Structures are given as structure tokens and as C-alpha cells.
Amino acid sequence: MKRVVIKVGSHVLSDKDKISEERVGNLCSFLAKLMQKYEVILVSSGAISAGGHKVNIKKDSVVNRQILASVGQAYLMEIYSDIMVKYDISVAQILLTARDFDSRKATAHAKNLVDGLCKNKILPIINENDATAIEEIVFGDNDSLSANVAYYFNGDMLVILSDIDGYYDDNPNTNKNAKIRPLVPSLKKEELELKADAGSEFGTGGIVTKLKAANFLLNNNKSMFLTSGFDLKDAYSFLLDGKKIGGTLFKR
Ligand code: ADP
């Protein structure tokens, strides 16, 4: 069975400051279908927004964001767990930091766990450990985490469900004529050096972190699919019907 890593960004999971039940519900129904065909690993952001449901604390300092994330991580897992149980699927939380991929021993331990969870049809839900990964909150992105997850945990492909439906030849916010690039076999140095630009208050990565993730995977002979997390139809067609309609496939 092929193994896919699905990364979902905070934009997709949140509506204003709160978790969007509708989108999390749609995501879970998609994941349940995917798990019939693939081994699935989810990399999920959204802990800070989830924290906003529980405590009234502003996101205006690192420690406040840590508080929101640590309160919210537990709540986010509760939301996933409550929905996935309807599909008879259990979920497991794994919190990682970049350091875990620097150590061969730590990576091997984590991979054994992921392998075991997949074998038992339990959905691993991975997030960065915000208690010690301060950079992630300040300018963090689960894009690079998810690329590491796909590579080190033997994923066949990384699928990024974003607020944008693909990679455009120019910034679609500023250029109405920008066109989506359906297939990207390699990335140029200039593309990887674009200024990292957070899409909004919640997004912390922007397109550059996604391109860097794609570049890392391309260099390691793996592929990445960037598609909309708001409307999952392109993700459904690509992963479940084997038809690529929208989205950008980064593949050599
Ligand atoms: P997420 O929350 O899903 O991780 P981000 O909002 O951080 O996503 O990053 C995606 C955003 O990057 C898009 O919504 C868009 O505003 C911006 N962007 C800038 N240039 C491009 C481009 N060439 N193609 C696609 N998106 C771009």
C-alpha cells in the first residue's frame, strides 16, 4: 500500500480565529476514504486557533502563542478524535521538532511508531512541538516538517492542502492574470529565494516554504502535490480517481 502524507495549513482549518468545523469535517471524511486506499499520515496545523476556543489570550507574544498552542493542541486532537471515531478510525498524536530528524536514532524510533500506527489503521496526526520549537510559532511552517515526515517516514508523496489551489507563475493576489502551473519538474534558485511572505495573520509560511518543501522532495526523488484545502475536489480526483485536474504536481 502506498503511503501519503497530507499536510493541512492553519488557514484551511480556521475561520477567523476559530476552528472551522465544516472544513475539519470535510477533511476527516476525505481522510477516511483515503485510508481505504493508502497508508495516511496527517500533518496538521491549527493548534493556536483551537486554543482560541478555550482561553481568551491574545496571540501577541511568543509565550502567549505557546499557551494557545499547548491548550489548543489537546483540543484539536479531541476534535479529530471525535470525528474520526464515526468512521471507526482511532487517531494518535505525534509531536516532533526539527531536532528529531537530526538524530538517526530519534528518527528511527518515530518511524517505527508511524509504521506501527499505519499497520494498525490508526491515523498518525503530527504537529511541531511548539513548547520547544519556538521558531515554528514565530515564523513557522509545517511545510518543512511535512516534507521531512514524507522523506524520513517513507511517504510516497506529500499532499499540501492549502488556501491556494496550486503554484502560480506569479503571485495571484497581485496579478489577476497569473496562471497555475500544473506540473513542475524542478525549481529554480530564484523561486526558492522569493521573500517568505505569510498569507495573512494566521499563515506563517507562504508559498516559499511550500516550494522549499517541494525542492527537498524533488531532490530526494519524491513528489509533492499542492492543491486547495477549501475545496477538496482536486484532491479527491487526484488521489482517489487517479485523475489530475487542478493543483500543481511537483514531480521530476
Ligand atoms: P497555508 O496556510 O496553506 O500554509 P499560506 O497562506 O502560508 O498557506 O501560503 C499560500 C499563499 O501564498 C497563497 O494564498 C498566496 O497568497 C501566496 N502566494 C504568493 N505567491 C504565490 C504563487 N506564485 N502561487 C501561489 N500562491 C502564492
mmCIF file of N, CA, C and O in Angstrom, residues 90-175:
data_model
loop_
_atom_site.group_PDB
_atom_site.id
_atom_site.type_symbol
_atom_site.label_atom_id
_atom_site.label_comp_id
_atom_site.label_asym_id
_atom_site.label_seq_id
_atom_site.Cartn_x
_atom_site.Cartn_y
_atom_site.Cartn_z
ATOM 1 N N SER A 90 -9.215 5.336 14.854
ATOM 2 C CA SER A 90 -8.583 5.989 16.008
ATOM 3 C C SER A 90 -7.464 6.885 15.515
ATOM 4 O O SER A 90 -6.884 6.644 14.454
ATOM 5 N N VAL A 91 -7.163 7.896 16.309
ATOM 6 C CA VAL A 91 -6.096 8.821 15.929
ATOM 7 C C VAL A 91 -5.005 8.809 17.002
ATOM 8 O O VAL A 91 -5.264 8.487 18.162
ATOM 9 N N ALA A 92 -3.780 9.152 16.576
ATOM 10 C CA ALA A 92 -2.663 9.199 17.522
ATOM 11 C C ALA A 92 -1.907 10.504 17.315
ATOM 12 O O ALA A 92 -1.728 10.949 16.184
ATOM 13 N N GLN A 93 -1.484 11.096 18.400
ATOM 14 C CA GLN A 93 -0.749 12.362 18.293
ATOM 15 C C GLN A 93 0.759 12.120 18.345
ATOM 16 O O GLN A 93 1.242 11.410 19.213
ATOM 17 N N ILE A 94 1.477 12.755 17.422
ATOM 18 C CA ILE A 94 2.943 12.717 17.477
ATOM 19 C C ILE A 94 3.446 14.156 17.353
ATOM 20 O O ILE A 94 3.152 14.829 16.369
ATOM 21 N N LEU A 95 4.172 14.618 18.341
ATOM 22 C CA LEU A 95 4.749 15.963 18.292
ATOM 23 C C LEU A 95 6.244 15.849 18.043
ATOM 24 O O LEU A 95 6.941 15.137 18.747
ATOM 25 N N LEU A 96 6.699 16.544 17.014
ATOM 26 C CA LEU A 96 8.108 16.432 16.625
ATOM 27 C C LEU A 96 8.756 17.807 16.538
ATOM 28 O O LEU A 96 8.060 18.819 16.409
ATOM 29 N N THR A 97 10.060 17.821 16.582
ATOM 30 C CA THR A 97 10.793 19.061 16.292
ATOM 31 C C THR A 97 11.833 18.719 15.239
ATOM 32 O O THR A 97 12.107 17.539 14.987
ATOM 33 N N ALA A 98 12.426 19.754 14.656
ATOM 34 C CA ALA A 98 13.451 19.537 13.629
ATOM 35 C C ALA A 98 14.574 18.660 14.183
ATOM 36 O O ALA A 98 15.137 17.834 13.475
ATOM 37 N N ARG A 99 14.884 18.844 15.444
ATOM 38 C CA ARG A 99 15.950 18.052 16.083
ATOM 39 C C ARG A 99 15.721 16.549 15.952
ATOM 40 O O ARG A 99 16.669 15.786 15.851
ATOM 41 N N ASP A 100 14.448 16.145 15.966
ATOM 42 C CA ASP A 100 14.166 14.713 15.881
ATOM 43 C C ASP A 100 14.625 14.120 14.555
ATOM 44 O O ASP A 100 14.853 12.922 14.451
ATOM 45 N N PHE A 101 14.747 14.970 13.541
ATOM 46 C CA PHE A 101 15.210 14.465 12.244
ATOM 47 C C PHE A 101 16.729 14.585 12.103
ATOM 48 O O PHE A 101 17.305 14.110 11.142
ATOM 49 N N ASP A 102 17.360 15.256 13.075
ATOM 50 C CA ASP A 102 18.827 15.343 13.057
ATOM 51 C C ASP A 102 19.435 14.090 13.658
ATOM 52 O O ASP A 102 20.585 13.769 13.421
ATOM 53 N N SER A 103 18.658 13.428 14.488
ATOM 54 C CA SER A 103 19.182 12.246 15.152
ATOM 55 C C SER A 103 18.633 10.999 14.486
ATOM 56 O O SER A 103 17.424 10.814 14.404
ATOM 57 N N ARG A 104 19.553 10.162 14.003
ATOM 58 C CA ARG A 104 19.120 8.950 13.319
ATOM 59 C C ARG A 104 18.305 8.045 14.238
ATOM 60 O O ARG A 104 17.343 7.422 13.815
ATOM 61 N N LYS A 105 18.731 8.024 15.508
ATOM 62 C CA LYS A 105 18.062 7.176 16.481
ATOM 63 C C LYS A 105 16.625 7.648 16.710
ATOM 64 O O LYS A 105 15.677 6.862 16.673
ATOM 65 N N ALA A 106 16.485 8.967 16.920
ATOM 66 C CA ALA A 106 15.152 9.528 17.171
ATOM 67 C C ALA A 106 14.252 9.322 15.948
ATOM 68 O O ALA A 106 13.080 8.943 16.077
ATOM 69 N N THR A 107 14.811 9.555 14.759
ATOM 70 C CA THR A 107 14.022 9.379 13.531
ATOM 71 C C THR A 107 13.570 7.923 13.396
ATOM 72 O O THR A 107 12.413 7.659 13.049
ATOM 73 N N ALA A 108 14.478 6.999 13.708
ATOM 74 C CA ALA A 108 14.135 5.577 13.589
ATOM 75 C C ALA A 108 13.032 5.191 14.578
ATOM 76 O O ALA A 108 12.101 4.458 14.228
ATOM 77 N N HIS A 109 13.122 5.729 15.797
ATOM 78 C CA HIS A 109 12.076 5.440 16.792
ATOM 79 C C HIS A 109 10.727 5.954 16.316
ATOM 80 O O HIS A 109 9.708 5.268 16.403
ATOM 81 N N ALA A 110 10.731 7.190 15.826
ATOM 82 C CA ALA A 110 9.479 7.787 15.372
ATOM 83 C C ALA A 110 8.931 7.030 14.167
ATOM 84 O O ALA A 110 7.722 6.806 14.064
ATOM 85 N N LYS A 111 9.833 6.612 13.270
ATOM 86 C CA LYS A 111 9.372 5.877 12.084
ATOM 87 C C LYS A 111 8.755 4.529 12.486
ATOM 88 O O LYS A 111 7.723 4.140 11.931
ATOM 89 N N ASN A 112 9.377 3.866 13.454
ATOM 90 C CA ASN A 112 8.797 2.597 13.928
ATOM 91 C C ASN A 112 7.376 2.797 14.429
ATOM 92 O O ASN A 112 6.491 1.984 14.182
ATOM 93 N N LEU A 113 7.193 3.889 15.140
ATOM 94 C CA LEU A 113 5.858 4.194 15.667
ATOM 95 C C LEU A 113 4.875 4.433 14.522
ATOM 96 O O LEU A 113 3.780 3.868 14.499
ATOM 97 N N VAL A 114 5.291 5.274 13.561
ATOM 98 C CA VAL A 114 4.415 5.572 12.423
ATOM 99 C C VAL A 114 4.072 4.285 11.668
ATOM 100 O O VAL A 114 2.908 4.047 11.317
ATOM 101 N N ASP A 115 5.087 3.441 11.449
ATOM 102 C CA ASP A 115 4.847 2.172 10.747
ATOM 103 C C ASP A 115 3.804 1.334 11.504
ATOM 104 O O ASP A 115 2.883 0.777 10.903
ATOM 105 N N GLY A 116 3.968 1.290 12.819
ATOM 106 C CA GLY A 116 3.040 0.509 13.641
ATOM 107 C C GLY A 116 1.633 1.067 13.585
ATOM 108 O O GLY A 116 0.651 0.314 13.489
ATOM 109 N N LEU A 117 1.528 2.379 13.644
ATOM 110 C CA LEU A 117 0.196 3.005 13.592
ATOM 111 C C LEU A 117 -0.468 2.711 12.251
ATOM 112 O O LEU A 117 -1.640 2.320 12.194
ATOM 113 N N CYS A 118 0.308 2.880 11.171
ATOM 114 C CA CYS A 118 -0.258 2.654 9.834
ATOM 115 C C CYS A 118 -0.721 1.197 9.693
ATOM 116 O O CYS A 118 -1.794 0.931 9.149
ATOM 117 N N LYS A 119 0.091 0.291 10.181
ATOM 118 C CA LYS A 119 -0.235 -1.132 10.107
ATOM 119 C C LYS A 119 -1.556 -1.426 10.823
ATOM 120 O O LYS A 119 -2.344 -2.262 10.405
ATOM 121 N N ASN A 120 -1.775 -0.702 11.917
ATOM 122 C CA ASN A 120 -2.995 -0.912 12.706
ATOM 123 C C ASN A 120 -4.148 -0.003 12.294
ATOM 124 O O ASN A 120 -5.155 0.099 13.002
ATOM 125 N N LYS A 121 -3.962 0.674 11.160
ATOM 126 C CA LYS A 121 -5.019 1.551 10.606
ATOM 127 C C LYS A 121 -5.403 2.677 11.570
ATOM 128 O O LYS A 121 -6.572 3.086 11.651
ATOM 129 N N ILE A 122 -4.428 3.120 12.336
ATOM 130 C CA ILE A 122 -4.635 4.271 13.224
ATOM 131 C C ILE A 122 -4.031 5.478 12.508
ATOM 132 O O ILE A 122 -2.965 5.366 11.894
ATOM 133 N N LEU A 123 -4.714 6.603 12.565
ATOM 134 C CA LEU A 123 -4.225 7.785 11.843
ATOM 135 C C LEU A 123 -3.217 8.570 12.693
ATOM 136 O O LEU A 123 -3.584 9.145 13.716
ATOM 137 N N PRO A 124 -1.931 8.630 12.256
ATOM 138 C CA PRO A 124 -0.979 9.469 12.985
ATOM 139 C C PRO A 124 -1.234 10.936 12.633
ATOM 140 O O PRO A 124 -1.345 11.273 11.465
ATOM 141 N N ILE A 125 -1.357 11.768 13.653
ATOM 142 C CA ILE A 125 -1.521 13.208 13.414
ATOM 143 C C ILE A 125 -0.295 13.901 14.012
ATOM 144 O O ILE A 125 -0.061 13.842 15.224
ATOM 145 N N ILE A 126 0.468 14.500 13.117
ATOM 146 C CA ILE A 126 1.755 15.074 13.523
ATOM 147 C C ILE A 126 1.678 16.596 13.547
ATOM 148 O O ILE A 126 1.049 17.214 12.697
ATOM 149 N N ASN A 127 2.306 17.176 14.537
ATOM 150 C CA ASN A 127 2.453 18.638 14.566
ATOM 151 C C ASN A 127 3.809 18.939 15.155
ATOM 152 O O ASN A 127 4.444 18.081 15.759
ATOM 153 N N GLU A 128 4.259 20.162 14.956
ATOM 154 C CA GLU A 128 5.523 20.543 15.557
ATOM 155 C C GLU A 128 5.299 20.747 17.052
ATOM 156 O O GLU A 128 4.231 21.230 17.469
ATOM 157 N N ASN A 129 6.293 20.361 17.834
ATOM 158 C CA ASN A 129 6.195 20.537 19.281
ATOM 159 C C ASN A 129 6.494 21.995 19.636
ATOM 160 O O ASN A 129 7.642 22.398 19.764
ATOM 161 N N ASP A 130 5.423 22.745 19.775
ATOM 162 C CA ASP A 130 5.572 24.190 19.947
ATOM 163 C C ASP A 130 6.201 24.593 21.274
ATOM 164 O O ASP A 130 6.649 25.722 21.426
ATOM 165 N N ALA A 131 6.239 23.686 22.237
ATOM 166 C CA ALA A 131 6.828 24.050 23.529
ATOM 167 C C ALA A 131 8.313 24.331 23.378
ATOM 168 O O ALA A 131 8.860 25.211 24.038
ATOM 169 N N THR A 132 8.960 23.604 22.478
ATOM 170 C CA THR A 132 10.406 23.810 22.343
ATOM 171 C C THR A 132 10.792 24.354 20.972
ATOM 172 O O THR A 132 11.890 24.856 20.809
ATOM 173 N N ALA A 133 9.887 24.268 19.993
ATOM 174 C CA ALA A 133 10.215 24.765 18.653
ATOM 175 C C ALA A 133 9.701 26.189 18.499
ATOM 176 O O ALA A 133 8.711 26.433 17.823
ATOM 177 N N ILE A 134 10.365 27.095 19.126
ATOM 178 C CA ILE A 134 9.903 28.474 19.137
ATOM 179 C C ILE A 134 9.864 29.089 17.737
ATOM 180 O O ILE A 134 8.947 29.812 17.390
ATOM 181 N N GLU A 135 10.874 28.761 16.922
ATOM 182 C CA GLU A 135 10.914 29.339 15.570
ATOM 183 C C GLU A 135 9.630 29.036 14.801
ATOM 184 O O GLU A 135 9.181 29.835 14.005
ATOM 185 N N GLU A 136 9.056 27.865 15.051
ATOM 186 C CA GLU A 136 7.836 27.448 14.340
ATOM 187 C C GLU A 136 6.698 28.434 14.592
ATOM 188 O O GLU A 136 5.938 28.760 13.688
ATOM 189 N N ILE A 137 6.605 28.920 15.818
ATOM 190 C CA ILE A 137 5.495 29.818 16.111
ATOM 191 C C ILE A 137 5.778 31.207 15.547
ATOM 192 O O ILE A 137 4.904 31.858 15.017
ATOM 193 N N VAL A 138 7.012 31.637 15.673
ATOM 194 C CA VAL A 138 7.343 32.967 15.219
ATOM 195 C C VAL A 138 7.250 33.070 13.698
ATOM 196 O O VAL A 138 6.627 33.951 13.154
ATOM 197 N N PHE A 139 7.899 32.128 13.023
ATOM 198 C CA PHE A 139 7.794 32.140 11.576
ATOM 199 C C PHE A 139 7.712 30.716 11.106
ATOM 200 O O PHE A 139 8.480 30.247 10.288
ATOM 201 N N GLY A 140 6.838 30.002 11.685
ATOM 202 C CA GLY A 140 6.893 28.575 11.487
ATOM 203 C C GLY A 140 6.113 28.136 10.301
ATOM 204 O O GLY A 140 5.359 28.876 9.719
ATOM 205 N N ASP A 141 6.361 26.941 9.946
ATOM 206 C CA ASP A 141 5.574 26.381 8.886
ATOM 207 C C ASP A 141 5.658 24.894 9.052
ATOM 208 O O ASP A 141 6.720 24.369 9.352
ATOM 209 N N ASN A 142 4.549 24.249 8.894
ATOM 210 C CA ASN A 142 4.578 22.795 8.913
ATOM 211 C C ASN A 142 4.919 22.266 7.529
ATOM 212 O O ASN A 142 4.908 21.067 7.317
ATOM 213 N N ASP A 143 5.209 23.171 6.575
ATOM 214 C CA ASP A 143 5.566 22.703 5.235
ATOM 215 C C ASP A 143 6.871 21.922 5.283
ATOM 216 O O ASP A 143 6.965 20.815 4.746
ATOM 217 N N SER A 144 7.880 22.494 5.953
ATOM 218 C CA SER A 144 9.149 21.772 6.002
ATOM 219 C C SER A 144 9.033 20.539 6.900
ATOM 220 O O SER A 144 9.602 19.493 6.593
ATOM 221 N N LEU A 145 8.272 20.657 7.971
ATOM 222 C CA LEU A 145 8.056 19.470 8.810
ATOM 223 C C LEU A 145 7.430 18.340 7.983
ATOM 224 O O LEU A 145 7.871 17.192 8.033
ATOM 225 N N SER A 146 6.415 18.695 7.180
ATOM 226 C CA SER A 146 5.723 17.643 6.424
ATOM 227 C C SER A 146 6.616 17.034 5.339
ATOM 228 O O SER A 146 6.496 15.850 5.023
ATOM 229 N N ALA A 147 7.538 17.842 4.788
ATOM 230 C CA ALA A 147 8.473 17.299 3.798
ATOM 231 C C ALA A 147 9.418 16.310 4.477
ATOM 232 O O ALA A 147 9.727 15.244 3.935
ATOM 233 N N ASN A 148 9.853 16.655 5.681
ATOM 234 C CA ASN A 148 10.701 15.733 6.449
ATOM 235 C C ASN A 148 9.952 14.452 6.798
ATOM 236 O O ASN A 148 10.502 13.354 6.721
ATOM 237 N N VAL A 149 8.707 14.621 7.179
ATOM 238 C CA VAL A 149 7.874 13.454 7.502
ATOM 239 C C VAL A 149 7.761 12.543 6.273
ATOM 240 O O VAL A 149 7.946 11.331 6.349
ATOM 241 N N ALA A 150 7.481 13.153 5.110
ATOM 242 C CA ALA A 150 7.320 12.348 3.891
ATOM 243 C C ALA A 150 8.619 11.613 3.564
ATOM 244 O O ALA A 150 8.606 10.429 3.224
ATOM 245 N N TYR A 151 9.726 12.309 3.699
ATOM 246 C CA TYR A 151 11.010 11.686 3.344
ATOM 247 C C TYR A 151 11.432 10.627 4.368
ATOM 248 O O TYR A 151 11.685 9.484 4.015
ATOM 249 N N TYR A 152 11.514 11.019 5.624
ATOM 250 C CA TYR A 152 12.069 10.105 6.636
ATOM 251 C C TYR A 152 11.112 8.975 7.019
ATOM 252 O O TYR A 152 11.549 7.929 7.481
ATOM 253 N N PHE A 153 9.827 9.180 6.852
ATOM 254 C CA PHE A 153 8.886 8.118 7.219
ATOM 255 C C PHE A 153 8.379 7.387 5.973
ATOM 256 O O PHE A 153 7.305 6.801 5.968
ATOM 257 N N ASN A 154 9.201 7.507 4.923
ATOM 258 C CA ASN A 154 8.933 6.706 3.732
ATOM 259 C C ASN A 154 7.612 6.964 3.020
ATOM 260 O O ASN A 154 6.975 6.027 2.537
ATOM 261 N N GLY A 155 7.191 8.194 2.966
ATOM 262 C CA GLY A 155 5.973 8.514 2.220
ATOM 263 C C GLY A 155 6.252 8.445 0.727
ATOM 264 O O GLY A 155 7.377 8.695 0.284
ATOM 265 N N ASP A 156 5.255 8.081 -0.043
ATOM 266 C CA ASP A 156 5.434 8.095 -1.495
ATOM 267 C C ASP A 156 5.168 9.475 -2.037
ATOM 268 O O ASP A 156 5.670 9.846 -3.090
ATOM 269 N N MET A 157 4.361 10.235 -1.315
ATOM 270 C CA MET A 157 4.038 11.572 -1.796
ATOM 271 C C MET A 157 3.572 12.464 -0.652
ATOM 272 O O MET A 157 2.955 11.990 0.308
ATOM 273 N N LEU A 158 3.871 13.750 -0.788
ATOM 274 C CA LEU A 158 3.327 14.736 0.154
ATOM 275 C C LEU A 158 2.227 15.515 -0.563
ATOM 276 O O LEU A 158 2.416 15.957 -1.695
ATOM 277 N N VAL A 159 1.087 15.650 0.099
ATOM 278 C CA VAL A 159 -0.003 16.448 -0.464
ATOM 279 C C VAL A 159 -0.240 17.628 0.478
ATOM 280 O O VAL A 159 -0.518 17.430 1.662
ATOM 281 N N ILE A 160 -0.067 18.838 -0.040
ATOM 282 C CA ILE A 160 -0.293 20.023 0.789
ATOM 283 C C ILE A 160 -1.662 20.607 0.468
ATOM 284 O O ILE A 160 -1.928 21.005 -0.674
ATOM 285 N N LEU A 161 -2.531 20.624 1.463
ATOM 286 C CA LEU A 161 -3.856 21.221 1.294
ATOM 287 C C LEU A 161 -3.767 22.649 1.807
ATOM 288 O O LEU A 161 -3.601 22.893 3.000
ATOM 289 N N SER A 162 -3.845 23.587 0.876
ATOM 290 C CA SER A 162 -3.548 24.976 1.212
ATOM 291 C C SER A 162 -4.744 25.892 0.975
ATOM 292 O O SER A 162 -5.798 25.457 0.516
ATOM 293 N N ASP A 163 -4.541 27.170 1.258
ATOM 294 C CA ASP A 163 -5.572 28.159 0.944
ATOM 295 C C ASP A 163 -5.475 28.565 -0.520
ATOM 296 O O ASP A 163 -6.301 29.321 -1.012
ATOM 297 N N ILE A 164 -4.447 28.066 -1.205
ATOM 298 C CA ILE A 164 -4.314 28.365 -2.627
ATOM 299 C C ILE A 164 -4.398 27.035 -3.379
ATOM 300 O O ILE A 164 -4.008 25.998 -2.856
ATOM 301 N N ASP A 165 -4.958 27.078 -4.596
ATOM 302 C CA ASP A 165 -5.223 25.809 -5.288
ATOM 303 C C ASP A 165 -4.062 25.319 -6.148
ATOM 304 O O ASP A 165 -4.233 24.381 -6.928
ATOM 305 N N GLY A 166 -2.900 25.953 -6.012
ATOM 306 C CA GLY A 166 -1.740 25.477 -6.757
ATOM 307 C C GLY A 166 -0.662 26.537 -6.771
ATOM 308 O O GLY A 166 -0.818 27.597 -6.140
ATOM 309 N N TYR A 167 0.407 26.238 -7.507
ATOM 310 C CA TYR A 167 1.522 27.183 -7.620
ATOM 311 C C TYR A 167 1.346 27.973 -8.914
ATOM 312 O O TYR A 167 1.253 27.396 -9.992
ATOM 313 N N TYR A 168 1.302 29.291 -8.797
ATOM 314 C CA TYR A 168 1.063 30.161 -9.948
ATOM 315 C C TYR A 168 2.373 30.737 -10.486
ATOM 316 O O TYR A 168 3.362 30.839 -9.757
ATOM 317 N N ASP A 169 2.319 31.153 -11.756
ATOM 318 C CA ASP A 169 3.531 31.722 -12.346
ATOM 319 C C ASP A 169 3.820 33.136 -11.834
ATOM 320 O O ASP A 169 4.849 33.719 -12.135
ATOM 321 N N ASP A 170 2.881 33.683 -11.071
ATOM 322 C CA ASP A 170 3.121 34.959 -10.395
ATOM 323 C C ASP A 170 2.181 34.991 -9.178
ATOM 324 O O ASP A 170 1.249 34.183 -9.093
ATOM 325 N N ASN A 171 2.421 35.930 -8.270
ATOM 326 C CA ASN A 171 1.575 35.996 -7.077
ATOM 327 C C ASN A 171 0.115 36.279 -7.465
ATOM 328 O O ASN A 171 -0.184 37.356 -7.977
ATOM 329 N N PRO A 172 -0.790 35.339 -7.258
ATOM 330 C CA PRO A 172 -2.181 35.520 -7.705
ATOM 331 C C PRO A 172 -2.921 36.629 -6.938
ATOM 332 O O PRO A 172 -3.950 37.109 -7.405
ATOM 333 N N ASN A 173 -2.370 37.055 -5.809
ATOM 334 C CA ASN A 173 -3.011 38.156 -5.067
ATOM 335 C C ASN A 173 -2.771 39.497 -5.741
ATOM 336 O O ASN A 173 -3.591 40.403 -5.623
ATOM 337 N N THR A 174 -1.649 39.606 -6.415
ATOM 338 C CA THR A 174 -1.314 40.895 -7.013
ATOM 339 C C THR A 174 -1.429 40.873 -8.541
ATOM 340 O O THR A 174 -1.518 41.900 -9.167
ATOM 341 N N ASN A 175 -1.442 39.705 -9.134
ATOM 342 C CA ASN A 175 -1.541 39.607 -10.585
ATOM 343 C C ASN A 175 -2.725 38.712 -10.974
ATOM 344 O O ASN A 175 -2.669 37.492 -10.826
#
